[in-house]
N, CA and C of each residue as an Amber inpcrd file, in Angstrom:
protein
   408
   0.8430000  -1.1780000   0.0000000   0.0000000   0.0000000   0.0000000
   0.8900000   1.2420000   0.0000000   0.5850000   1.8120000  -0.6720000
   1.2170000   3.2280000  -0.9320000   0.3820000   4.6240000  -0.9030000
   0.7200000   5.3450000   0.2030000  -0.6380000   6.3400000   0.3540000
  -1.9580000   5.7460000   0.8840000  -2.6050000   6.1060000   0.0290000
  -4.0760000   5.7000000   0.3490000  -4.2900000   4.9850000  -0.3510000
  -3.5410000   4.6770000  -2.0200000  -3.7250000   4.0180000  -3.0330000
  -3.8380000   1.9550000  -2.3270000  -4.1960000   1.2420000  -2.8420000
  -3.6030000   0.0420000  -3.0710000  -3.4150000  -0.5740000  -4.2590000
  -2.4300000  -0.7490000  -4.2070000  -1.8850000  -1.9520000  -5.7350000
  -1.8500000  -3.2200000  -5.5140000  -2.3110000  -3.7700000  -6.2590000
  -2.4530000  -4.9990000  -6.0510000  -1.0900000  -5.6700000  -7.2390000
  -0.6580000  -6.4330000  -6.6480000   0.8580000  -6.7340000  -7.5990000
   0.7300000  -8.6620000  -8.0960000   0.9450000  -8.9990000  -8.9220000
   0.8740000 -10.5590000  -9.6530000   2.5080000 -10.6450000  -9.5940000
   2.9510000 -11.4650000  -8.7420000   3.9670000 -12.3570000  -8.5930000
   4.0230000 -13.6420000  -9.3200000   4.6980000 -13.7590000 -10.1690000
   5.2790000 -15.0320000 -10.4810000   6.9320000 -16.0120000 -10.7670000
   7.2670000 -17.1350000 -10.3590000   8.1030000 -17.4170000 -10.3170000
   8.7760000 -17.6610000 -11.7930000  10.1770000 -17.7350000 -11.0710000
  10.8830000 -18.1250000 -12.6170000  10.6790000 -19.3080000 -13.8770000
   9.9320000 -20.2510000 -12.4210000  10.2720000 -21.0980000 -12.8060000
   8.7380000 -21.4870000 -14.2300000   7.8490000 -20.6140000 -13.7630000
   6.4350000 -20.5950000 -14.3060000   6.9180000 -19.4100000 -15.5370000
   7.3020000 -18.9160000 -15.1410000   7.9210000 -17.6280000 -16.5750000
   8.4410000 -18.2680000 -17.7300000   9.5510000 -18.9960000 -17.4820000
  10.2030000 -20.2680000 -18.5960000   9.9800000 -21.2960000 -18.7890000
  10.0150000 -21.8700000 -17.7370000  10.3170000 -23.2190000 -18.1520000
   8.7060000 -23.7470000 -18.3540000   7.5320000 -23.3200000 -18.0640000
   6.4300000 -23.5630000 -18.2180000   6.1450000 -23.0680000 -19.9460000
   7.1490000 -22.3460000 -20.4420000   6.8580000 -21.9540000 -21.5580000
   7.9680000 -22.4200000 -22.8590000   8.7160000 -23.3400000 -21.8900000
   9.8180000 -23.9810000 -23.1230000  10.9090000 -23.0160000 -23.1100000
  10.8530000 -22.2080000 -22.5160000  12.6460000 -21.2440000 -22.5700000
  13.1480000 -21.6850000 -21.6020000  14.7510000 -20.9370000 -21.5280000
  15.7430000 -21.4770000 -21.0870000  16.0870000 -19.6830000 -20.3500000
  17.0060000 -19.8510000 -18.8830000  17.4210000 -18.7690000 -18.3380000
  18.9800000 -19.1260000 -18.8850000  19.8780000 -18.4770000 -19.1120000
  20.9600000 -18.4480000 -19.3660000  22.1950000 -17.6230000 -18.4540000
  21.6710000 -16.0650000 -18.2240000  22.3280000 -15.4690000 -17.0360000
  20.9980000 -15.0030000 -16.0130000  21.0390000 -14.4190000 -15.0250000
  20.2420000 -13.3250000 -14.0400000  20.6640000 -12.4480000 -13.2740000
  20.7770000 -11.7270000 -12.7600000  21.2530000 -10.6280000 -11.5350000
  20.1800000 -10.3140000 -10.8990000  20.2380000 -11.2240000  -9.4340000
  19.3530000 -10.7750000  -8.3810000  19.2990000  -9.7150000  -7.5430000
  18.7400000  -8.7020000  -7.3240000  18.9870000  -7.4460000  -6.2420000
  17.5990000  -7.1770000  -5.7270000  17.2760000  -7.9630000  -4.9690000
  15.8150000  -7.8920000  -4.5850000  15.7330000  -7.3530000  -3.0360000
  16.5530000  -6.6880000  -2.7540000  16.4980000  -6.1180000  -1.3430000
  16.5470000  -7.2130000  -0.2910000  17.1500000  -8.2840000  -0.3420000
  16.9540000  -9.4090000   0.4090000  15.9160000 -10.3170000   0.6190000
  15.1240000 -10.3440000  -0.9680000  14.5340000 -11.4400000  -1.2190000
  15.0390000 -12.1800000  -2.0150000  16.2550000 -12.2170000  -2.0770000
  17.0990000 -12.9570000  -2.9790000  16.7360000 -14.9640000  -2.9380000
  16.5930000 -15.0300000  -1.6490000  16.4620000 -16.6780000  -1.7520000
  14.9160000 -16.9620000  -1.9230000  13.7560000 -16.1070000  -1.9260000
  12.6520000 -16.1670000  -2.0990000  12.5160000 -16.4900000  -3.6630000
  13.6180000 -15.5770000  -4.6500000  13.4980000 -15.7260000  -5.9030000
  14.0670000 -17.2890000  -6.1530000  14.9820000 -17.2730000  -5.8300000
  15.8270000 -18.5660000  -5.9980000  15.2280000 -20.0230000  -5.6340000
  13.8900000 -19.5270000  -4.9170000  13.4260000 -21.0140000  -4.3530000
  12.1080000 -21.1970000  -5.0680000  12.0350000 -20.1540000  -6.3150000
  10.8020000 -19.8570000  -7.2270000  11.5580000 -20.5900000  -8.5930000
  12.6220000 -21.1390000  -8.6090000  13.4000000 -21.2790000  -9.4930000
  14.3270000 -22.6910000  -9.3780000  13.5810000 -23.2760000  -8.7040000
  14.5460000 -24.3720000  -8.4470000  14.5860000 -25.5050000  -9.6680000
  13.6150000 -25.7360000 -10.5940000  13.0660000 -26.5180000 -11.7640000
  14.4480000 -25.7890000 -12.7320000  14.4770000 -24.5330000 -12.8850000
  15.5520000 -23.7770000 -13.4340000  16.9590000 -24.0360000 -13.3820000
  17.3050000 -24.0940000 -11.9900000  18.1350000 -24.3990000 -11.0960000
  18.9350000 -25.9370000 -11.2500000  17.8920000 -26.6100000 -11.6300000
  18.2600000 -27.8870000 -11.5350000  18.4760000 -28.8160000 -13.0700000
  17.5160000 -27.8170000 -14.1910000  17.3310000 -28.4800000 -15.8410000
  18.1020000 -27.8000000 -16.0610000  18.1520000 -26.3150000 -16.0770000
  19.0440000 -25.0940000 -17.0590000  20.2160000 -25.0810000 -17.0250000
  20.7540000 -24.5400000 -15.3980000  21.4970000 -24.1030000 -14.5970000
  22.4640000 -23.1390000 -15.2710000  21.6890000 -21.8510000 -15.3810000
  22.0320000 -20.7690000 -15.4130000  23.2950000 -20.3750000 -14.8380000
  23.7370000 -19.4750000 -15.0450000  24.8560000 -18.7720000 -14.1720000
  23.6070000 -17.5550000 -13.6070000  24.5030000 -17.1270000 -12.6840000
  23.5280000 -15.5880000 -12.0470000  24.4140000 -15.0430000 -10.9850000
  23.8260000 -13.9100000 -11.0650000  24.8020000 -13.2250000  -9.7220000
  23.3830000 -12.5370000  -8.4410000  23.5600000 -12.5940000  -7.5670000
  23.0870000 -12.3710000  -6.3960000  23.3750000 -11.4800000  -5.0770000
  22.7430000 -10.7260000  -5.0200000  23.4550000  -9.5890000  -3.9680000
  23.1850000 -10.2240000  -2.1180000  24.2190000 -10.0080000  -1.6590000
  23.7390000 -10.2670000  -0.4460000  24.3840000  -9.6220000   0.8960000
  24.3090000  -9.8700000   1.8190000  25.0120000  -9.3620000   3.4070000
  25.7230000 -10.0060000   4.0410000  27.0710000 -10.5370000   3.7510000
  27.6750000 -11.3990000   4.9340000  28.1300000 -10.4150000   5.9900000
  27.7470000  -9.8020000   6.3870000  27.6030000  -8.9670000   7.5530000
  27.9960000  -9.4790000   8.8920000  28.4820000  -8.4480000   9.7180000
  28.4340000  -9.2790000  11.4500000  27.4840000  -8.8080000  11.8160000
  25.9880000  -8.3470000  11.6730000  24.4480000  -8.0890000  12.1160000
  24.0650000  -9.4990000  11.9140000  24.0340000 -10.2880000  13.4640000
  23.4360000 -11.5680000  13.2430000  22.6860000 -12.2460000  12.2680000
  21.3210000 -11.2550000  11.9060000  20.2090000 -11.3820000  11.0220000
  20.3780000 -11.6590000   9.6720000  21.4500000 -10.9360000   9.8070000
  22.2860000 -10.3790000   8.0010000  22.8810000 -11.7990000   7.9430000
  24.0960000 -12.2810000   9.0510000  24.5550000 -13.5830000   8.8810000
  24.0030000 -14.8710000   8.5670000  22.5200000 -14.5230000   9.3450000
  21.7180000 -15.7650000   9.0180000  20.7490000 -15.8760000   7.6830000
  20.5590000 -14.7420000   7.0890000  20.1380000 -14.6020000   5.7330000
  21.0170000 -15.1890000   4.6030000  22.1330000 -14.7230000   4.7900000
  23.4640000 -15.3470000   4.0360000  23.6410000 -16.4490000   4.2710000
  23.4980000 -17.2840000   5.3290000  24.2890000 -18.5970000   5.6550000
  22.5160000 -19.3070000   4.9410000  21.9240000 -18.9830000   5.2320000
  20.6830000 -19.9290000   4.4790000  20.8610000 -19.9080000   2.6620000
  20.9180000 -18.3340000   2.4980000  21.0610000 -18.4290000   0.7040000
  22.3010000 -19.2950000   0.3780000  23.1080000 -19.0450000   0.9810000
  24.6230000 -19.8450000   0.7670000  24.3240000 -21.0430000   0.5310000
  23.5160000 -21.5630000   1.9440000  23.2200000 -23.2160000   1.4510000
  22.1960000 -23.7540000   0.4440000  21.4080000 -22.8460000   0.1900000
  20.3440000 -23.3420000  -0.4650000  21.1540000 -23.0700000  -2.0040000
  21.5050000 -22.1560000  -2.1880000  22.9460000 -22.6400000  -3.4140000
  23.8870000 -23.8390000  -3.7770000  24.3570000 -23.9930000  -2.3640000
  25.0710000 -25.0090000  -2.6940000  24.2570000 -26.6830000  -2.5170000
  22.9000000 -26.2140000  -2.2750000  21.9830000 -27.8070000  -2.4070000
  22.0180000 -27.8940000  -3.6700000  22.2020000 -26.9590000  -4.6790000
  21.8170000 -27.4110000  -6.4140000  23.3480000 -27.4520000  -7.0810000
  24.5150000 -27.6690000  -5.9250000  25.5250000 -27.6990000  -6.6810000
  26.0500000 -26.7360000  -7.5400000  26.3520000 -25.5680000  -6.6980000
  26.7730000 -23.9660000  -7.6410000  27.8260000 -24.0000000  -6.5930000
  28.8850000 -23.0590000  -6.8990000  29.7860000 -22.7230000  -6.5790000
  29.7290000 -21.2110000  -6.2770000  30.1530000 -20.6740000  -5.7940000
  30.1070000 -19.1060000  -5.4510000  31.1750000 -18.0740000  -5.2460000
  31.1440000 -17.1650000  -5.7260000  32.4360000 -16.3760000  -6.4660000
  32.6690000 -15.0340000  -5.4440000  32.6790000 -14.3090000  -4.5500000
  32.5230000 -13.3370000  -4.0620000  33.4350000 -12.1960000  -5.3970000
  32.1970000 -11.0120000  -6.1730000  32.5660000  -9.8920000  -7.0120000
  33.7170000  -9.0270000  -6.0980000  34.6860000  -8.3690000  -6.7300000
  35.1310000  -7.2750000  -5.9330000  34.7550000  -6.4740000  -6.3920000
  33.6050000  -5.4050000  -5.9210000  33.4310000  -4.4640000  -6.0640000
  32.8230000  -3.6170000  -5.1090000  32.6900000  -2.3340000  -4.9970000
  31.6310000  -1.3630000  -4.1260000  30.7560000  -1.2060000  -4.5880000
  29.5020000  -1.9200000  -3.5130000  28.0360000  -1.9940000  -3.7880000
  27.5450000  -0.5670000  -3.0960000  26.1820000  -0.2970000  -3.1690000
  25.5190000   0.6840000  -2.6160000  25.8320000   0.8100000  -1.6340000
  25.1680000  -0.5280000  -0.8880000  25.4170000  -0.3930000   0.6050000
  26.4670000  -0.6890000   1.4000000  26.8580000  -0.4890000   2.4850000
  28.0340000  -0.6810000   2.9870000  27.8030000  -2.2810000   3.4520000
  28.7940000  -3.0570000   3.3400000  28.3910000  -4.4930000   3.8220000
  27.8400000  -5.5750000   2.9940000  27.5710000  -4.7000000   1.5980000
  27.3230000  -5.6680000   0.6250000  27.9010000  -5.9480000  -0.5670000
  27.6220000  -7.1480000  -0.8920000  28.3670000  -8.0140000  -2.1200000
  27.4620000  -8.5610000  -2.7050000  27.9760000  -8.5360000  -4.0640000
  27.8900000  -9.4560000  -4.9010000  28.2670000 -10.8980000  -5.4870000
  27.3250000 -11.5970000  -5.7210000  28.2260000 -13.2370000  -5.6790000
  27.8460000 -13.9000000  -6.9300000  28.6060000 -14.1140000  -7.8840000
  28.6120000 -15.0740000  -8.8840000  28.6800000 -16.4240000  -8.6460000
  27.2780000 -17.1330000  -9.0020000  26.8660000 -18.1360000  -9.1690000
  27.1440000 -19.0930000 -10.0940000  27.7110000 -19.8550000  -9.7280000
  28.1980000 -20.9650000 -11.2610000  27.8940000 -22.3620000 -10.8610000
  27.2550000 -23.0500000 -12.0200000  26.8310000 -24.3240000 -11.9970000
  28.4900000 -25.3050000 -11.6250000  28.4990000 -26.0080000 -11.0100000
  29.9630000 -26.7420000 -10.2620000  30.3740000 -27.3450000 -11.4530000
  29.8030000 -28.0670000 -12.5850000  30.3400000 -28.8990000 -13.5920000
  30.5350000 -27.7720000 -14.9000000  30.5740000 -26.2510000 -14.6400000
  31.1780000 -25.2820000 -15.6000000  32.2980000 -25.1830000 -15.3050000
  32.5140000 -24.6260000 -13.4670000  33.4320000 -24.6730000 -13.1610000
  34.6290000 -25.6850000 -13.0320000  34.3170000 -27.2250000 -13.0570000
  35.3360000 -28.0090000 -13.2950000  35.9870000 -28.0960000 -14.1800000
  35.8420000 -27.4770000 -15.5410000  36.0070000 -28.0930000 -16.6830000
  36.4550000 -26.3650000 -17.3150000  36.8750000 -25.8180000 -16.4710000
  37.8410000 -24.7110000 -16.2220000  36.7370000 -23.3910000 -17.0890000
  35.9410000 -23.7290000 -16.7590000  34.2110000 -22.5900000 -17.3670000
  34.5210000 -21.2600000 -17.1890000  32.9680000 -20.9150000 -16.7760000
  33.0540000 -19.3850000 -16.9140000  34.0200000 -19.0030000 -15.7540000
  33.6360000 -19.5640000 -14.5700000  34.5750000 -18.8800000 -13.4790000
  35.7460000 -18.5340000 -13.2980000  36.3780000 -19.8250000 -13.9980000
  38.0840000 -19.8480000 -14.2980000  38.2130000 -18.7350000 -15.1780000
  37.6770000 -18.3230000 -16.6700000  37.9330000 -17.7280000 -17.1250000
  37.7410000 -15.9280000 -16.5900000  36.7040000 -16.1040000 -15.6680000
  36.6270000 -14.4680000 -14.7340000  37.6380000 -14.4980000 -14.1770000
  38.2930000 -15.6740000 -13.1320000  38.9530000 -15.1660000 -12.3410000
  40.5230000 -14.9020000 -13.3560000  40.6110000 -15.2970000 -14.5600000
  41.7680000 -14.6010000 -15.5400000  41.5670000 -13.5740000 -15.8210000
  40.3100000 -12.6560000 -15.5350000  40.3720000 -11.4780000 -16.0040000
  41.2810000 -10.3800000 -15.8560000  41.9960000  -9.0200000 -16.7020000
  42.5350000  -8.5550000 -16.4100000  42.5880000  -7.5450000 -15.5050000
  41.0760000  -6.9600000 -15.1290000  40.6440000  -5.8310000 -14.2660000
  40.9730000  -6.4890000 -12.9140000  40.6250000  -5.4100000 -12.0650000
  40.3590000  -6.1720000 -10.5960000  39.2860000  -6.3320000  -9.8580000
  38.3210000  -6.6190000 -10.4270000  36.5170000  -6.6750000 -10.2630000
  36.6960000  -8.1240000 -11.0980000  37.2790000  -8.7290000 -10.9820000
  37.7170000 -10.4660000 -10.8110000  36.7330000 -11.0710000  -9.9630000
  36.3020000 -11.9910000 -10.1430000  35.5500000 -13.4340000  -8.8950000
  36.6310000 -14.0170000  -8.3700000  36.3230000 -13.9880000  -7.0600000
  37.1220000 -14.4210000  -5.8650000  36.8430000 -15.3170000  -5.2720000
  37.0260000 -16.7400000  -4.7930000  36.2720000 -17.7870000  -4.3280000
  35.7270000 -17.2640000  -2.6820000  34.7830000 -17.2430000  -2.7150000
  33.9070000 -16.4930000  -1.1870000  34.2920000 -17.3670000  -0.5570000
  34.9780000 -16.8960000   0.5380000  35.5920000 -17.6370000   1.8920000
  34.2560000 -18.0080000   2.8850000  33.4000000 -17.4940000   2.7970000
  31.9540000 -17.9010000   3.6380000  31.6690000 -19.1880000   3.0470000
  32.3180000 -19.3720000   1.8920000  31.3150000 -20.6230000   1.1350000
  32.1200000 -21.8140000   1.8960000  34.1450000 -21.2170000   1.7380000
  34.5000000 -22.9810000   2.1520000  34.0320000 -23.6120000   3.5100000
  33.1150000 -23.3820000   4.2880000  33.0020000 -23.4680000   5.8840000
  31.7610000 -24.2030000   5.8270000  30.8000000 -24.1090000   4.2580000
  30.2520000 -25.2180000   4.3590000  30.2650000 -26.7000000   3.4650000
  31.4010000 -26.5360000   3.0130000  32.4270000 -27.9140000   2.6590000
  32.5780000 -28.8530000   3.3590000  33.3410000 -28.4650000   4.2450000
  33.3660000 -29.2640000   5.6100000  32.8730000 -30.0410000   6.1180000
């Protein structure tokens, strides 16, 4: 609700956008204000036939809340077997990043990731140190 107005808004998932219609996702960039794993769990059919690359904004923050938002998207990433890249760059907000998403069998076979992290700039993918802790 906005004002006095109400809008009424039609949500639909990714996964009903494409793949219900025979297309294919190829890249995405999530910045949903921290509905990032809400999208991602609209997308799991995607996730699992396509497997897109995508990038995803998030908070590994020391604000507990922030930590536990991250440590859930983190895993629910790595349930479909993606790998995760921490961007170097300066986001809006202070405390946030960007994370490149890569399907694990691109990255073995020396894929997109390998080839970012050859890049010559320094806004390179960095293997996110939050990720190796749930290896383990």
């Amino acid at each position: 609700t906005f004002g006095r107005r109400r809008n009424n808004i039609t949500a639909h998932s990714v996964d009903s956008l494409l793949l219900e219609r025979g297309q294919a996702l190829a890249f995405a960039h999530f910045d949903a204000e921290g509905h990032e794993l809400s999208i991602l769990r609209g997308m799991q059919r995607t996730l699992s036939q396509t497997r897109p690359l995508f990038t995803a904004e998030a908070f590994p923050s020391e604000k507990p809340s922030e930590r536990r938002a991250f440590r859930q998207l983190k895993l629910f990433i790595h349930s479909f077997n993606y790998t995760m890249h921490e961007v170097r760059e300066t986001c809006g907000n202070k405390g946030c990043r960007n994370f490149l998403c890569v399907p694990a069998e691109l990255a073995r076979v020396g894929g997109i990731a390998s080839r970012c992290a050859e890049g010559e700039n320094q806004r390179r993918p960095v293997p996110c140190l939050a990720c190796a802790d749930s290896r383990s």
